[in-house]
CSV table of C-alpha atoms in Angstrom, one decimal:
chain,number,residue,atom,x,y,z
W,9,UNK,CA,-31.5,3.6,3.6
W,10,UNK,CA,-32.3,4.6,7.7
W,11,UNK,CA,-31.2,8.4,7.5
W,12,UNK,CA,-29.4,9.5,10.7
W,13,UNK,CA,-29.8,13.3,11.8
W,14,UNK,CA,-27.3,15.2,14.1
W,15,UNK,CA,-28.8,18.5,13.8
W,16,UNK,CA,-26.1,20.2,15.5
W,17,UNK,CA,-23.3,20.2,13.5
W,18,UNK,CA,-21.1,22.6,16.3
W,19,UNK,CA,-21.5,22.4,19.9
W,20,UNK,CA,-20.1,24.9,22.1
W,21,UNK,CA,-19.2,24.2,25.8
W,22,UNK,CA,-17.1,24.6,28.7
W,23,UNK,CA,-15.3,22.2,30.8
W,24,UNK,CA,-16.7,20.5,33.4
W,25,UNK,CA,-20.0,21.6,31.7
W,26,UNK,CA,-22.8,18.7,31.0
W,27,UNK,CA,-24.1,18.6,27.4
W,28,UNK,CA,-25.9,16.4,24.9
W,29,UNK,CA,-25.7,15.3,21.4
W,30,UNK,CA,-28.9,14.4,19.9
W,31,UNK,CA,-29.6,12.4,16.8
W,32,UNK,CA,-32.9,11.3,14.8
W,33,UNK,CA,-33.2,7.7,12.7
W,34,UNK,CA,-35.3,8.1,9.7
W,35,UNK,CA,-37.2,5.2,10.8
W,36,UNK,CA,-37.6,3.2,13.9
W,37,UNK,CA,-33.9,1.4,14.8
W,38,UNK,CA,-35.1,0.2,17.9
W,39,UNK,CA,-31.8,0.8,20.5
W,40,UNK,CA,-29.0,-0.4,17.6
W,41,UNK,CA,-27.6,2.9,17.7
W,42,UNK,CA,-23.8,3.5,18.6
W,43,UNK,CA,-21.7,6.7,19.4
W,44,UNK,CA,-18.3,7.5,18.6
W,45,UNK,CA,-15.9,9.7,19.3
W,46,UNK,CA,-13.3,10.7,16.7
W,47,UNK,CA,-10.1,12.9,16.9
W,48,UNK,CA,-7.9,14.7,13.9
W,49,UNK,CA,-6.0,12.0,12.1
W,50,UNK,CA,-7.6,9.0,14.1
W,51,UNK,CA,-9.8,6.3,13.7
W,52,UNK,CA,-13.6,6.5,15.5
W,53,UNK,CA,-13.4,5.0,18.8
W,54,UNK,CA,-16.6,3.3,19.6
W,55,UNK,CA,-18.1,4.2,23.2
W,56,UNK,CA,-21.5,3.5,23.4
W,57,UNK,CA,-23.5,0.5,21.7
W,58,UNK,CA,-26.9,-0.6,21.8
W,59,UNK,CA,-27.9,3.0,22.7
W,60,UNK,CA,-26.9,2.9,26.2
W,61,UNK,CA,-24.4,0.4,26.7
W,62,UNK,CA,-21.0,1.6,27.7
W,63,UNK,CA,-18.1,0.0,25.6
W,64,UNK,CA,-15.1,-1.5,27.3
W,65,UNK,CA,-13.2,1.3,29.2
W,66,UNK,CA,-14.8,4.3,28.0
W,67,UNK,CA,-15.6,6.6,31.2
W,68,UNK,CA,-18.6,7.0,33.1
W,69,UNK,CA,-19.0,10.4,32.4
W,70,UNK,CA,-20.7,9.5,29.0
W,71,UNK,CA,-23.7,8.2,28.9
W,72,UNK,CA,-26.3,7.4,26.2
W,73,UNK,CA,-30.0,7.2,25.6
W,74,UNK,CA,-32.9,6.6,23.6
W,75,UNK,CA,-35.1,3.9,21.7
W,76,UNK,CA,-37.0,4.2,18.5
W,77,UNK,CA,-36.0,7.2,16.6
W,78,UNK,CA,-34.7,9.6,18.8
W,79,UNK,CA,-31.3,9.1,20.3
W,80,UNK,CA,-29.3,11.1,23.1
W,81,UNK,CA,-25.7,10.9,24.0
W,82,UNK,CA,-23.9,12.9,27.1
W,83,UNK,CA,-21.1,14.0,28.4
W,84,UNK,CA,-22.1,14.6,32.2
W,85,UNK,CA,-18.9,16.6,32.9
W,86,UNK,CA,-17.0,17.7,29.6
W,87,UNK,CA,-12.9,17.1,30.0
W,88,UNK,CA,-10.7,19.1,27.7
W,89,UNK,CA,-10.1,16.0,26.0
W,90,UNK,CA,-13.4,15.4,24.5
W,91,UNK,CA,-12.7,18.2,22.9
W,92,UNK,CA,-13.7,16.2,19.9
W,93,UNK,CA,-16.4,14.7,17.1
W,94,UNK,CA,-18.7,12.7,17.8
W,95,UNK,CA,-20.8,10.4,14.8
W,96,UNK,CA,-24.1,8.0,15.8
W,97,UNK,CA,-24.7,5.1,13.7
W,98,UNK,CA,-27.3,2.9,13.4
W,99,UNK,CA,-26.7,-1.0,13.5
W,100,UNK,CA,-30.6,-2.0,13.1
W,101,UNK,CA,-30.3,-2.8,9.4
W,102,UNK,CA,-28.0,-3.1,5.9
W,103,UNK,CA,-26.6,-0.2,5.0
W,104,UNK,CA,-24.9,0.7,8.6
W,105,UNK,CA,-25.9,4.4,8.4
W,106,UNK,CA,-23.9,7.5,10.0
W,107,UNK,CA,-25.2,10.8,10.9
W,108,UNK,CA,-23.4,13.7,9.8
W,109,UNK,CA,-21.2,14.0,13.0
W,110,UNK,CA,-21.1,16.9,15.8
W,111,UNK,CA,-18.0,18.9,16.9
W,112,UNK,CA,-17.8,19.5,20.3
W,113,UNK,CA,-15.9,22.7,20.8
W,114,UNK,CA,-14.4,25.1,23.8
W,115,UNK,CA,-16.9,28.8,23.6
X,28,UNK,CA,-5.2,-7.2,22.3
X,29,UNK,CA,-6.6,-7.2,19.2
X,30,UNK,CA,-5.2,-5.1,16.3
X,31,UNK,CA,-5.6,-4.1,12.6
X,32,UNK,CA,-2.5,-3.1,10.7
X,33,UNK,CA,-3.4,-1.4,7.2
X,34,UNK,CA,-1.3,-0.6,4.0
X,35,UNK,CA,-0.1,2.5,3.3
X,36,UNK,CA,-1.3,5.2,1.6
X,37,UNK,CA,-1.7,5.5,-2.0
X,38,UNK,CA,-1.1,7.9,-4.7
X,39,UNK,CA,-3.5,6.7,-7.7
X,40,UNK,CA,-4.7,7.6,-11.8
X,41,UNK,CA,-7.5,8.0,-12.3
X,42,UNK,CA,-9.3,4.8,-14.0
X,43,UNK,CA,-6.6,2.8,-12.5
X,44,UNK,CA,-7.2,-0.2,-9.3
X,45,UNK,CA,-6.1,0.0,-6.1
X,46,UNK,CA,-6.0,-3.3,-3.4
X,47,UNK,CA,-5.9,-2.7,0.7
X,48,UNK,CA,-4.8,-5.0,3.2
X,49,UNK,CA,-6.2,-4.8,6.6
X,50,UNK,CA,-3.7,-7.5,8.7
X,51,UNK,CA,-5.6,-9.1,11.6
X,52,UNK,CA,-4.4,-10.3,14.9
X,53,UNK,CA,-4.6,-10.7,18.6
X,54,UNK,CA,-8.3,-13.2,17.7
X,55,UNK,CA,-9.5,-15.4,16.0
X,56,UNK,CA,-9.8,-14.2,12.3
X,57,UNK,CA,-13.0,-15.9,11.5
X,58,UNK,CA,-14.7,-15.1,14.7
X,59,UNK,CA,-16.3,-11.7,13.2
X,60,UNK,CA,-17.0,-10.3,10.0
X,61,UNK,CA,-14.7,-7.5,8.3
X,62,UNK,CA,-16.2,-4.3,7.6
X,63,UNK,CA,-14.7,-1.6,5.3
X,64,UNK,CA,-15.8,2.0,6.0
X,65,UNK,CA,-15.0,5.5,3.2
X,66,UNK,CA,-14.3,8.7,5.1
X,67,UNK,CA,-13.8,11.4,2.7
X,68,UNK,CA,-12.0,14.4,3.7
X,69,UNK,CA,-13.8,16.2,6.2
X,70,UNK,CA,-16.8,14.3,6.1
X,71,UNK,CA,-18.7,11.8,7.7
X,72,UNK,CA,-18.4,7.9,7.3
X,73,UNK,CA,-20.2,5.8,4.7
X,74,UNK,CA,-20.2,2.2,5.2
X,75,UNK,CA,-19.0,-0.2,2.2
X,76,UNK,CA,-20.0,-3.7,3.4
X,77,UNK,CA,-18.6,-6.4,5.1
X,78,UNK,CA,-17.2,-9.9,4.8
X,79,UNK,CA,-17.5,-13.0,6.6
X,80,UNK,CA,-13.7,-14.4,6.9
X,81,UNK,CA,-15.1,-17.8,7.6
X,82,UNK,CA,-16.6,-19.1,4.4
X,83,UNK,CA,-16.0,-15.5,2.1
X,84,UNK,CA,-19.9,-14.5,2.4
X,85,UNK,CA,-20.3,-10.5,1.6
X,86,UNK,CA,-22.5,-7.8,2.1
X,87,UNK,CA,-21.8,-4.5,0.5
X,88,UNK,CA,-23.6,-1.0,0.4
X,89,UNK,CA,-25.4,-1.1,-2.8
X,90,UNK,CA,-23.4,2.5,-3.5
X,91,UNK,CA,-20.7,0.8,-3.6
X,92,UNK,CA,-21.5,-2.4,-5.5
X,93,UNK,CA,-18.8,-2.4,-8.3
X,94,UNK,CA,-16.8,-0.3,-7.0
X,95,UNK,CA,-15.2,-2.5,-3.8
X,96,UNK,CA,-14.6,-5.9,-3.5
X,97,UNK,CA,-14.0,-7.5,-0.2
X,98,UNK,CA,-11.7,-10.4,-0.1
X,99,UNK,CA,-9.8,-12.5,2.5
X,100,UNK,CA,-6.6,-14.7,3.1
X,101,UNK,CA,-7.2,-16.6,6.0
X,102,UNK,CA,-4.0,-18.4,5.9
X,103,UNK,CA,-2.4,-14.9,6.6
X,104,UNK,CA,-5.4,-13.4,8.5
X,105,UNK,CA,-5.7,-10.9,6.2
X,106,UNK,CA,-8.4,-8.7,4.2
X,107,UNK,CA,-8.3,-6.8,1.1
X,108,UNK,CA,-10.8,-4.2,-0.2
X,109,UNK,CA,-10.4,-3.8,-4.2
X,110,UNK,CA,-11.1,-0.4,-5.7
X,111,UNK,CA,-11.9,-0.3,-9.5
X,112,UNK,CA,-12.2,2.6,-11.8
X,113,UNK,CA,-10.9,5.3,-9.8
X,114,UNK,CA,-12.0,8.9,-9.8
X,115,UNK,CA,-11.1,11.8,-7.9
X,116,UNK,CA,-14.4,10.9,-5.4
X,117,UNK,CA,-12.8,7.8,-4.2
X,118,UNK,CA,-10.1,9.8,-2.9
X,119,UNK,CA,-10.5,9.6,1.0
X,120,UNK,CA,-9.3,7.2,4.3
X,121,UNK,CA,-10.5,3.9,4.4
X,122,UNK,CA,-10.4,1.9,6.9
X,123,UNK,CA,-11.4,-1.7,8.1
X,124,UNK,CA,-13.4,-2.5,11.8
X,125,UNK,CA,-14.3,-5.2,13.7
X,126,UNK,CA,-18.0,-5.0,14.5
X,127,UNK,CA,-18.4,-6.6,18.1
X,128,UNK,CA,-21.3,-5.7,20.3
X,129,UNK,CA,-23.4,-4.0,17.8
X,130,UNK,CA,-20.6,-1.3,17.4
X,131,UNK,CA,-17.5,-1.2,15.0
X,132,UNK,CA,-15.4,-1.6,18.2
X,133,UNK,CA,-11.5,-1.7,16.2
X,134,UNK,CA,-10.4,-0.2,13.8
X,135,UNK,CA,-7.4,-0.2,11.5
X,136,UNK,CA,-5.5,3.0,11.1
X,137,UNK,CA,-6.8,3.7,8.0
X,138,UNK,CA,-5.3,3.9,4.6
X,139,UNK,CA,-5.2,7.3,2.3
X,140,UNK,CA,-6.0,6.4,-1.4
X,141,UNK,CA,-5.5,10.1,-3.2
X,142,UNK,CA,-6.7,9.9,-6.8
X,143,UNK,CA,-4.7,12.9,-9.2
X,144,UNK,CA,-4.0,12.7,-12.8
């Protein structure tokens, strides 16, 4: 199974702040990776897909990034309500695969 | 606007079965295939497999081979996940998504199953 690495597991950051979640496939996944964004007692809500491609009304203010093995995802000017986890996942092959998730959090 | 309605939660033995529904609508049922993803409290997501609502075809994670069992109803647009044998690690959400675009793009609301002797 394609491992998928967030090696931050806690983020700190302040609003209005840019920062970036990074995460590493085991093995080359081309750009089949997705972010998601997932609050207490919801469901993920996917916003990015195919690495880079914004999904259906998510804002412009995150963007991702990256091809191969090493994925980035952004938020270019943190809101208090993405406030949030975020999980990549990797669409390139059976078993879909999920990294481990990072929580974005106020300092 | 598409939308997935789930059972409710359940309180389970262990060793006993359990069956989810995941209720489609808004689309065309057999347009894309059902997945069913396991979040355990607190943790990540691990992916069970899939089913093709069109002619039943599945795909599951071979972790979970024997455990679920994906079925459908298309005459009530619905899908079911069986869970056999249960133990106190199957406790956790589960929840079915639409994969559309290369990302699991709806998602039900997720169903508890809590496993306690």
């Amino acid at each position: 199974d394609i491992v998928m690495t967030q090696s931050h597991k806690f983020m700190s950051t302040s609003v209005g702040d840019r920062v970036s979640i990074t995460c590493k496939a085991s093995q080359d996944v081309s750009t089949a990776v997705a972010w998601y964004q997932q609050k207490p007692g919801q469901s993920p809500k996917l916003l990015i897909y195919s690495a880079s491609y914004r999904y259906t009304g998510v804002p412009d203010r995150f963007t991702g990034s990256g091809s191969g093995t090493d994925f980035t995802f952004t938020v270019s000017s943190v809101q208090a309500e993405d406030l949030s986890f975020y999980y990549c996942q990797q669409h390139f092959t059976s078993p879909l695969t999920f990294g481990a998730g990072t929580k974005l959090e106020l300092k | 606007e598409i939308q997935l309605q789930q059972s409710g939660p359940e309180l389970m033995k262990p060793g006993a079965s359990v069956k989810i529904s995941c209720k489609a609508s808004g689309y065309s049922f057999t347009s894309y295939y059902m997945h069913w993803v396991k979040q355990s409290h607190g943790k990540s997501l691990e992916w069970i497999g899939y089913i093709d609502p069109f002619n039943g075809g599945t795909r599951y994670n071979q972790k979970f081979k024997g455990k679920a069992t994906l079925t459908v109803d298309k005459s009530s647009s619905t899908a079911y996940m069986h869970l056999s044998s249960l133990t106190s690690e199957d406790s956790a959400v589960y929840s079915c998504a639409l994969l559309i675009l290369g990302g699991l793009a709806h998602w039900g609301q997720g169903t508890l199953v809590t496993v306690s002797a």
